[in-house]
Amino acid sequence: MTELSTDITTSMRKGISLGFRTYFKSFSFIRKNKLSHFYLYPILFLVGFSVFAFFGINYVVDVVSPFMNDLLGVDSVPGDGWWQKTLSVLKDVGRYLTAAILWVSLIYIFHKVSKYIILIFLSPVMSVVSEKTEEIITGNRIPFSYRQLMRDIIRGSVLALRNMVIELLITLVLLGLNLVITIFASPLTFISTPIVTVILFFVSAYYFGFSTLDYASERRKKSVSQSVSFVSQNKGLAVTNGSFFALWLMIPVLGTYIGTVVAPITCTVGATLAYLEVENN
């Protein structure tokens, strides 16, 4: 049992070290091998996605606000008396406040799901980046195939959706557990909340790393279960690579924008460099 624990610890330590080394190596690798043009694709995606999200959120707010106002009873009050005018002002404030809360709530949801939308829509770009990285390292020319590209897109999308569902289930369980602790043992909330927050960060990072490592697995015709097995054996690597992805997206306010441009390319290059090193060893 002690030997097994030691092996797991050693494997995690090596994976974390490899993840750090290959991630920071990715910047010089991208610059040296003229792969910087791949950053243009996330920028174009981000512009289109932001415009769509802005108008989409405004449309939802416009549609839902009247319903919420009727439900909460914030219609204008008839009459010219000072009391009626005061009530009308308060209800006008309530109407704007309802729209503002809806807007903020939808923005929050947008930021929460944006990471998986990024993984789904940028999967073709990330797949090509991974392929180019492997070509440069191994010297083996990988012929372009639209059929293979479509397989990569479908697999990347399915995998992102799979990981999203698993992560959401884990999140709900942990948040539910934390809620129970809050209700029945509130003093422990000051301990449980930070622990749950840290666990959720690493769960998210693990699935980010999973996605970036899977492109190399797919090229080797590995099934999803075989890819799961590879990532399970290299948890330290997956978590470390995915942590950088998650940290980019966590930058206050600008994370969704700067992170969306930088993280998919650098993390995919880093993951591919690490995958090849694990494979060679």
Coordinates of C-alpha atoms in Angstrom, one line a residue, residues 111 246-258:
H111 CA -19.0 33.6 -18.3
A246 CA -8.5 28.1 -16.0
L247 CA -6.3 30.9 -14.6
W248 CA -6.3 32.8 -17.9
L249 CA -10.1 32.7 -17.9
M250 CA -10.2 33.8 -14.2
I251 CA -8.4 37.2 -14.8
P252 CA -10.9 39.7 -13.5
V253 CA -13.2 41.3 -16.2
L254 CA -10.7 40.7 -19.0
G255 CA -10.3 36.9 -18.5
T256 CA -13.0 35.9 -20.9
Y257 CA -11.3 38.0 -23.6
I258 CA -7.6 37.7 -23.0

